[in-house]
């Protein structure tokens, strides 16, 4: 059974939770009471195992098929090679404008602030991304944004941008706000999902006092990821005036089920989060065992549209290299 780092009511500071994260899959399996021989573990294929304890505490003890466990467990299947699954599946390397700025779509630029994440999701394209160069100061990045008046929205991304400390983020937000043509700031992050205490009052304050209109896009794939602590944290953030959206990845054996997706949408909305995208898997090498085909995805979307209010149905989308927007398939 997973014991949280402290049973007290005082939440553990998020930096401390990062240090306490599981880094050995066998240790996590032991704590969940799952014998090693129930899962075909691999060696991780060069992508480390990393799971913060608040996320692990939402896994069902004794269940080797748990949908949260499956997102993080390095299986032997990762070593397989599938046709079309590559190390740069969405042609990010072709869209780089300098080491930290990615621009694919009109008006929006994505800033890669760090290569680090609190959790390592096995389906992530990031498992192969060459992050060398995504470090150092932000002067070149800010210069590139200043020089392009068509950019009205900046997306803080990574890795996970909330791996940066609050003081660094607050400085960056101020620097961005000083660029007149930028109106909106969007933060794409999974960190508060894995460590809810990451949504600190200092971060919320830096966002709400800025001239920029801010949104946080979280990344939740399964309703079991939303426990009482995360639910409360998200609602507190929304109450402060920051709109919350969610994006998921459609994952075989985890959320490719209309009941799971409907429950996810309803739990998100209860936590003041609107479903935004469900991404079809990027064909990244080592993740083929998670793939759901487009016909199945369209079928799931149809069922959701037939059963949920329109605002609870996310766009099912796929990233097409070179396209001018994400390709909405349903
Ligand atoms: C997904 C993505 C965006 C944001 O797209 P929206 O449709 O506005 O959410 C922006 N830039 C890049 C590089 C992206 O991959
Ligand atoms: S970028 Fe997102 S999906 Fe990828 S490992 Fe980090 S948290 Fe997981």
Short mmCIF file of C-alpha atoms and ligand atoms in Angstrom, two decimals:
data_model
loop_
_atom_site.label_atom_id
_atom_site.label_comp_id
_atom_site.label_asym_id
_atom_site.label_seq_id
_atom_site.Cartn_x
_atom_site.Cartn_y
_atom_site.Cartn_z
CA UNK A 1 0.00 0.00 0.00
CA UNK A 2 1.22 3.48 -0.84
CA UNK A 3 1.84 5.67 2.14
CA UNK A 4 1.99 9.35 1.42
CA UNK A 5 5.16 10.95 2.65
CA UNK A 6 3.41 12.39 5.67
CA UNK A 7 0.02 11.61 7.14
CA UNK A 8 -0.33 15.12 8.56
CA UNK A 9 -2.81 17.65 7.19
CA UNK A 10 0.08 19.87 6.15
CA UNK A 11 0.70 19.23 2.44
CA UNK A 12 4.28 18.32 1.60
CA UNK A 13 6.02 21.10 -0.29
CA UNK A 14 6.13 20.22 -4.01
CA UNK A 15 9.92 20.28 -4.31
CA UNK A 16 10.04 17.72 -1.53
CA UNK A 17 7.50 15.53 -3.37
CA UNK A 18 9.76 15.61 -6.45
CA UNK A 19 12.60 14.21 -4.36
CA UNK A 20 10.36 11.51 -2.87
CA UNK A 21 9.12 10.25 -6.25
CA UNK A 22 9.42 6.56 -7.09
CA UNK A 23 12.36 5.88 -9.40
CA UNK A 24 12.24 2.08 -9.32
CA UNK A 25 9.23 0.26 -10.80
CA UNK A 26 9.83 -2.77 -8.58
CA UNK A 27 9.51 -0.62 -5.47
CA UNK A 28 6.18 0.76 -6.69
CA UNK A 29 4.92 -2.75 -7.53
CA UNK A 30 5.96 -3.95 -4.08
CA UNK A 31 4.12 -1.08 -2.39
CA UNK A 32 1.02 -1.85 -4.47
CA UNK A 33 1.22 -5.54 -3.54
CA UNK A 34 1.64 -6.66 -7.17
CA UNK A 35 4.05 -9.56 -7.74
CA UNK A 36 6.75 -8.84 -10.39
CA UNK A 37 5.67 -11.87 -12.40
CA UNK A 38 2.27 -10.30 -13.14
CA UNK A 39 3.83 -7.69 -15.43
CA UNK A 40 6.36 -8.03 -18.27
CA UNK A 41 8.73 -5.25 -17.19
CA UNK A 42 11.29 -3.93 -19.66
CA UNK A 43 14.42 -1.92 -19.08
CA UNK A 44 12.73 1.42 -19.94
CA UNK A 45 14.42 1.68 -23.36
CA UNK A 46 16.49 4.66 -22.21
CA UNK A 47 13.55 6.60 -20.67
CA UNK A 48 13.73 6.65 -16.87
CA UNK A 49 10.95 5.55 -14.54
CA UNK A 50 9.60 8.41 -12.41
CA UNK A 51 6.30 8.65 -10.48
CA UNK A 52 5.47 11.12 -7.69
CA UNK A 53 3.81 9.60 -4.63
CA UNK A 54 0.56 11.60 -4.75
CA UNK A 55 -0.09 10.11 -8.23
CA UNK A 56 0.89 6.59 -7.10
CA UNK A 57 -1.46 6.86 -4.12
CA UNK A 58 -4.43 6.90 -6.55
CA UNK A 59 -3.51 3.49 -8.00
CA UNK A 60 -5.54 0.46 -6.91
CA UNK A 61 -3.51 -1.91 -4.75
CA UNK A 62 -3.12 -5.39 -6.20
CA UNK A 63 -4.30 -4.44 -9.69
CA UNK A 64 -1.66 -4.94 -12.38
CA UNK A 65 -4.08 -3.49 -14.96
CA UNK A 66 -4.66 -0.26 -13.05
CA UNK A 67 -5.07 2.57 -15.59
CA UNK A 68 -2.70 4.94 -13.75
CA UNK A 69 -0.06 2.28 -13.25
CA UNK A 70 -0.24 1.36 -16.95
CA UNK A 71 0.62 4.93 -17.96
CA UNK A 72 3.96 4.80 -16.17
CA UNK A 73 5.09 1.19 -16.12
CA UNK A 74 8.01 0.42 -18.48
CA UNK A 75 6.91 -2.74 -20.26
CA UNK A 76 9.03 -5.09 -22.34
CA UNK A 77 6.75 -4.15 -25.26
CA UNK A 78 8.55 -0.77 -25.46
CA UNK A 79 11.54 -2.45 -27.06
CA UNK A 80 9.48 -3.48 -30.10
CA UNK A 81 9.69 -1.51 -33.36
CA UNK A 82 6.43 -0.72 -35.15
CA UNK A 83 6.20 0.63 -38.69
CA UNK A 84 5.76 4.41 -38.72
CA UNK A 85 6.69 4.88 -35.05
CA UNK A 86 9.72 7.18 -34.92
CA UNK A 87 11.77 9.34 -32.56
CA UNK A 88 10.46 12.71 -33.92
CA UNK A 89 6.82 11.84 -34.69
CA UNK A 90 5.44 15.36 -34.99
CA UNK A 91 8.41 16.94 -36.78
CA UNK A 92 9.13 19.29 -33.88
CA UNK A 93 12.73 19.53 -34.95
CA UNK A 94 11.64 21.17 -38.21
CA UNK A 95 9.56 23.82 -36.37
CA UNK A 96 12.20 25.07 -33.99
CA UNK A 97 12.89 28.80 -34.11
CA UNK A 98 15.91 28.88 -31.89
CA UNK A 99 16.63 26.42 -29.12
CA UNK A 100 13.51 27.09 -27.03
CA UNK A 101 10.82 28.45 -29.35
CA UNK A 102 8.54 26.23 -31.44
CA UNK A 103 6.13 27.86 -33.81
CA UNK A 104 3.75 25.76 -35.84
CA UNK A 105 0.49 27.70 -35.72
CA UNK A 106 -0.59 31.23 -36.50
CA UNK A 107 -0.42 33.68 -33.60
CA UNK A 108 0.81 31.15 -31.05
CA UNK A 109 4.35 30.25 -30.10
CA UNK A 110 5.35 27.48 -27.75
CA UNK A 111 8.23 27.98 -25.35
CA UNK A 112 10.15 24.91 -24.24
CA UNK A 113 11.36 26.03 -20.84
CA UNK A 114 12.82 22.75 -19.62
CA UNK A 115 13.22 19.13 -20.60
CA UNK A 116 12.23 17.89 -17.16
CA UNK A 117 8.91 16.49 -15.90
CA UNK A 118 7.75 15.26 -12.50
CA UNK A 119 6.42 12.04 -14.01
CA UNK A 120 7.55 10.06 -17.01
CA UNK A 121 4.59 8.94 -19.11
CA UNK A 122 5.52 6.00 -21.28
CA UNK A 123 3.53 7.23 -24.32
CA UNK A 124 5.24 10.63 -24.41
CA UNK A 125 6.98 11.95 -27.54
CA UNK A 126 9.41 13.54 -25.14
CA UNK A 127 11.14 10.23 -24.49
CA UNK A 128 13.36 10.91 -27.52
CA UNK A 129 13.46 14.71 -27.72
CA UNK A 130 16.96 16.20 -27.82
CA UNK A 131 16.56 18.72 -24.99
CA UNK A 132 20.20 19.73 -24.96
CA UNK A 133 20.08 23.46 -25.61
CA UNK A 134 16.76 23.85 -23.76
CA UNK A 135 18.57 25.40 -20.83
CA UNK A 136 20.22 28.67 -19.99
CA UNK A 137 18.62 32.11 -20.00
CA UNK A 138 15.53 33.36 -21.77
CA UNK A 139 16.99 36.41 -23.55
CA UNK A 140 17.06 34.85 -27.02
CA UNK A 141 13.56 33.48 -26.53
CA UNK A 142 12.14 36.85 -25.48
CA UNK A 143 13.98 38.54 -28.34
CA UNK A 144 12.37 36.19 -30.86
CA UNK A 145 8.89 36.90 -29.44
CA UNK A 146 9.52 40.67 -29.33
CA UNK A 147 10.58 40.63 -32.99
CA UNK A 148 7.37 38.96 -34.22
CA UNK A 149 4.26 41.11 -33.74
CA UNK A 150 1.98 38.33 -35.05
CA UNK A 151 2.46 36.39 -31.78
CA UNK A 152 -0.48 37.13 -29.49
CA UNK A 153 -0.34 34.00 -27.33
CA UNK A 154 2.56 32.27 -25.65
CA UNK A 155 2.35 28.68 -24.50
CA UNK A 156 4.67 27.70 -21.68
CA UNK A 157 5.63 24.09 -22.22
CA UNK A 158 8.53 21.68 -21.87
CA UNK A 159 8.89 19.08 -20.59
CA UNK A 160 6.78 20.60 -17.85
CA UNK A 161 7.09 24.37 -17.37
CA UNK A 162 5.99 24.12 -13.73
CA UNK A 163 9.28 22.36 -12.97
CA UNK A 164 10.61 25.93 -12.86
CA UNK A 165 10.50 27.65 -9.51
CA UNK A 166 7.86 30.27 -8.81
CA UNK A 167 10.35 33.15 -8.70
CA UNK A 168 11.71 32.23 -12.15
CA UNK A 169 8.18 31.90 -13.54
CA UNK A 170 7.08 35.21 -12.03
CA UNK A 171 10.06 36.95 -13.65
CA UNK A 172 9.31 35.34 -17.00
CA UNK A 173 5.63 36.30 -16.81
CA UNK A 174 6.64 39.92 -16.11
CA UNK A 175 9.08 39.90 -19.04
CA UNK A 176 6.39 38.51 -21.35
CA UNK A 177 3.83 41.06 -20.14
CA UNK A 178 6.28 43.79 -21.16
CA UNK A 179 5.93 42.70 -24.81
CA UNK A 180 2.94 44.71 -25.99
CA UNK A 181 1.61 42.38 -28.71
CA UNK A 182 1.33 39.34 -26.41
CA UNK A 183 -2.18 39.15 -24.92
CA UNK A 184 -2.51 35.61 -23.66
CA UNK A 185 -0.42 33.19 -21.67
CA UNK A 186 -1.16 29.49 -21.60
CA UNK A 187 0.54 26.93 -19.36
CA UNK A 188 0.51 23.31 -20.49
CA UNK A 189 1.32 21.16 -17.48
CA UNK A 190 0.80 17.77 -15.88
CA UNK A 191 2.64 18.67 -12.69
CA UNK A 192 -0.38 19.70 -10.57
CA UNK A 193 -2.04 16.42 -11.55
CA UNK A 194 0.84 14.41 -10.16
CA UNK A 195 1.63 16.81 -7.28
CA UNK A 196 -1.39 19.03 -6.49
CA UNK A 197 0.59 21.25 -4.09
CA UNK A 198 2.40 22.61 -7.18
CA UNK A 199 -0.48 25.07 -7.70
CA UNK A 200 0.99 27.38 -5.08
CA UNK A 201 -0.56 30.68 -3.99
CA UNK A 202 2.59 32.41 -5.34
CA UNK A 203 2.05 30.94 -8.81
CA UNK A 204 -1.63 31.79 -8.88
CA UNK A 205 -0.79 35.30 -7.71
CA UNK A 206 1.84 35.77 -10.45
CA UNK A 207 -0.77 34.79 -13.04
CA UNK A 208 -3.71 36.76 -11.71
CA UNK A 209 -1.87 40.04 -11.13
CA UNK A 210 -0.44 40.06 -14.69
CA UNK A 211 -1.97 42.12 -17.50
CA UNK A 212 -1.97 38.89 -19.57
CA UNK A 213 -5.04 36.66 -19.71
CA UNK A 214 -3.90 33.27 -18.44
CA UNK A 215 -5.18 29.74 -18.92
CA UNK A 216 -3.85 26.49 -17.51
CA UNK A 217 -4.22 23.36 -19.62
CA UNK A 218 -3.78 20.28 -17.44
CA UNK A 219 -3.26 16.74 -18.71
CA UNK A 220 -5.52 14.10 -17.18
CA UNK A 221 -6.23 10.82 -18.96
CA UNK A 222 -8.45 8.91 -16.54
CA UNK A 223 -11.05 9.91 -13.92
CA UNK A 224 -9.14 8.00 -11.21
CA UNK A 225 -6.43 10.67 -11.49
CA UNK A 226 -8.80 13.19 -9.88
CA UNK A 227 -8.78 12.52 -6.14
CA UNK A 228 -10.21 14.84 -3.49
CA UNK A 229 -6.96 16.79 -3.14
CA UNK A 230 -6.61 17.46 -6.87
CA UNK A 231 -10.31 18.31 -7.16
CA UNK A 232 -10.00 20.92 -4.40
CA UNK A 233 -6.77 22.39 -5.80
CA UNK A 234 -8.25 22.78 -9.27
CA UNK A 235 -11.40 24.43 -7.91
CA UNK A 236 -9.33 26.84 -5.84
CA UNK A 237 -7.34 27.81 -8.93
CA UNK A 238 -10.51 28.34 -10.96
CA UNK A 239 -12.00 30.45 -8.17
CA UNK A 240 -8.95 32.72 -8.41
CA UNK A 241 -10.08 33.47 -11.96
CA UNK A 242 -7.86 31.22 -14.06
CA UNK A 243 -9.78 29.20 -16.69
CA UNK A 244 -8.81 25.53 -16.69
CA UNK A 245 -8.84 23.19 -19.69
CA UNK A 246 -7.83 19.56 -20.02
CA UNK A 247 -6.12 17.59 -22.71
CA UNK A 248 -5.83 13.81 -22.70
CA UNK A 249 -4.11 11.25 -24.85
CA UNK A 250 -6.25 8.38 -26.12
CA UNK A 251 -4.53 5.26 -24.79
CA UNK A 252 -5.39 1.64 -25.49
CA UNK A 253 -6.35 -0.26 -22.35
CA UNK A 254 -6.48 2.97 -20.30
CA UNK A 255 -9.19 5.30 -21.58
CA UNK A 256 -10.39 3.85 -24.90
CA UNK A 257 -13.80 3.19 -23.36
CA UNK A 258 -16.83 5.50 -23.67
CA UNK A 259 -17.81 5.07 -20.02
CA UNK A 260 -14.33 6.02 -18.82
CA UNK A 261 -14.24 9.07 -21.11
CA UNK A 262 -17.72 10.18 -20.03
CA UNK A 263 -16.77 9.84 -16.36
CA UNK A 264 -13.57 11.77 -17.07
CA UNK A 265 -15.48 14.67 -18.65
CA UNK A 266 -17.94 14.82 -15.75
CA UNK A 267 -15.23 14.62 -13.07
CA UNK A 268 -13.25 17.32 -14.85
CA UNK A 269 -16.23 19.64 -14.95
CA UNK A 270 -16.96 18.98 -11.26
CA UNK A 271 -13.38 20.19 -10.67
CA UNK A 272 -13.98 23.34 -12.79
CA UNK A 273 -12.04 22.04 -15.80
CA UNK A 274 -13.41 21.93 -19.36
CA UNK A 275 -12.39 19.05 -21.65
CA UNK A 276 -10.43 20.55 -24.58
CA UNK A 277 -8.59 17.92 -26.65
CA UNK A 278 -8.21 14.18 -26.76
CA UNK A 279 -5.08 13.60 -28.77
CA UNK A 280 -4.57 10.51 -30.81
CA UNK A 281 -1.21 9.06 -29.90
CA UNK A 282 1.79 10.54 -31.66
CA UNK A 283 3.53 7.61 -33.33
CA UNK A 284 6.53 7.63 -31.06
CA UNK A 285 8.90 4.72 -30.98
CA UNK A 286 8.31 2.52 -27.94
CA UNK A 287 4.62 3.46 -27.49
CA UNK A 288 2.91 1.46 -30.25
CA UNK A 289 1.19 -0.76 -27.68
CA UNK A 290 -0.92 2.29 -26.61
CA UNK A 291 -2.19 3.09 -30.10
CA UNK A 292 -5.93 3.44 -30.82
CA UNK A 293 -6.92 3.64 -34.48
CA UNK A 294 -8.87 6.54 -35.97
CA UNK A 295 -12.03 4.55 -36.67
CA UNK A 296 -12.25 3.50 -33.02
CA UNK A 297 -11.60 7.10 -31.95
CA UNK A 298 -14.44 8.40 -34.14
CA UNK A 299 -16.75 5.77 -32.68
CA UNK A 300 -15.89 6.87 -29.14
CA UNK A 301 -16.51 10.52 -30.07
CA UNK A 302 -19.94 9.62 -31.49
CA UNK A 303 -20.97 7.89 -28.26
CA UNK A 304 -19.80 10.86 -26.18
CA UNK A 305 -21.76 13.29 -28.36
CA UNK A 306 -24.85 11.10 -27.93
CA UNK A 307 -24.57 10.95 -24.16
CA UNK A 308 -22.99 14.19 -22.88
CA UNK A 309 -23.79 17.89 -23.19
CA UNK A 310 -21.81 19.42 -26.04
CA UNK A 311 -19.48 21.38 -23.76
CA UNK A 312 -18.29 18.14 -22.13
CA UNK A 313 -17.20 16.54 -25.42
CA UNK A 314 -13.51 17.18 -26.17
CA UNK A 315 -12.19 17.56 -29.73
CA UNK A 316 -10.55 14.37 -30.92
CA UNK A 317 -7.44 15.55 -32.71
CA UNK A 318 -4.26 14.37 -34.27
CA UNK A 319 -1.11 16.32 -34.91
CA UNK A 320 -0.16 16.28 -38.59
CA UNK A 321 3.40 17.40 -39.30
CA UNK A 322 3.41 20.58 -41.39
CA UNK A 323 -0.33 21.30 -40.98
CA UNK A 324 -1.58 24.78 -40.01
CA UNK A 325 -3.61 23.48 -37.05
CA UNK A 326 -4.23 20.30 -35.11
CA UNK A 327 -6.31 18.02 -37.32
CA UNK A 328 -9.71 17.47 -35.66
CA UNK A 329 -10.98 14.03 -36.62
CA UNK A 330 -14.26 14.11 -34.66
C1 LIG B 1 -0.67 22.04 -29.83
C2 LIG B 1 0.21 23.16 -30.12
C3 LIG B 1 -0.23 24.48 -29.98
C4 LIG B 1 -1.60 24.83 -29.47
O1 LIG B 1 -2.62 24.49 -30.35
P1 LIG B 1 -4.12 24.91 -29.96
O2 LIG B 1 -4.94 24.27 -31.03
O3 LIG B 1 -4.17 26.40 -29.98
O4 LIG B 1 -4.37 24.37 -28.60
C5 LIG B 1 0.63 25.50 -30.30
N1 LIG B 1 1.89 25.25 -30.74
C6 LIG B 1 2.34 24.00 -30.89
C7 LIG B 1 3.73 23.80 -31.39
C8 LIG B 1 1.53 22.91 -30.58
O5 LIG B 1 2.01 21.67 -30.72
S1 LIG B 2 5.59 16.03 -21.22
FE1 LIG B 2 3.62 15.47 -20.30
S2 LIG B 2 3.11 13.47 -21.19
FE2 LIG B 2 5.31 13.82 -21.49
S3 LIG B 2 6.33 12.83 -19.73
FE3 LIG B 2 6.02 15.02 -19.24
S4 LIG B 2 4.09 15.02 -18.12
FE4 LIG B 2 4.16 13.08 -19.22
#
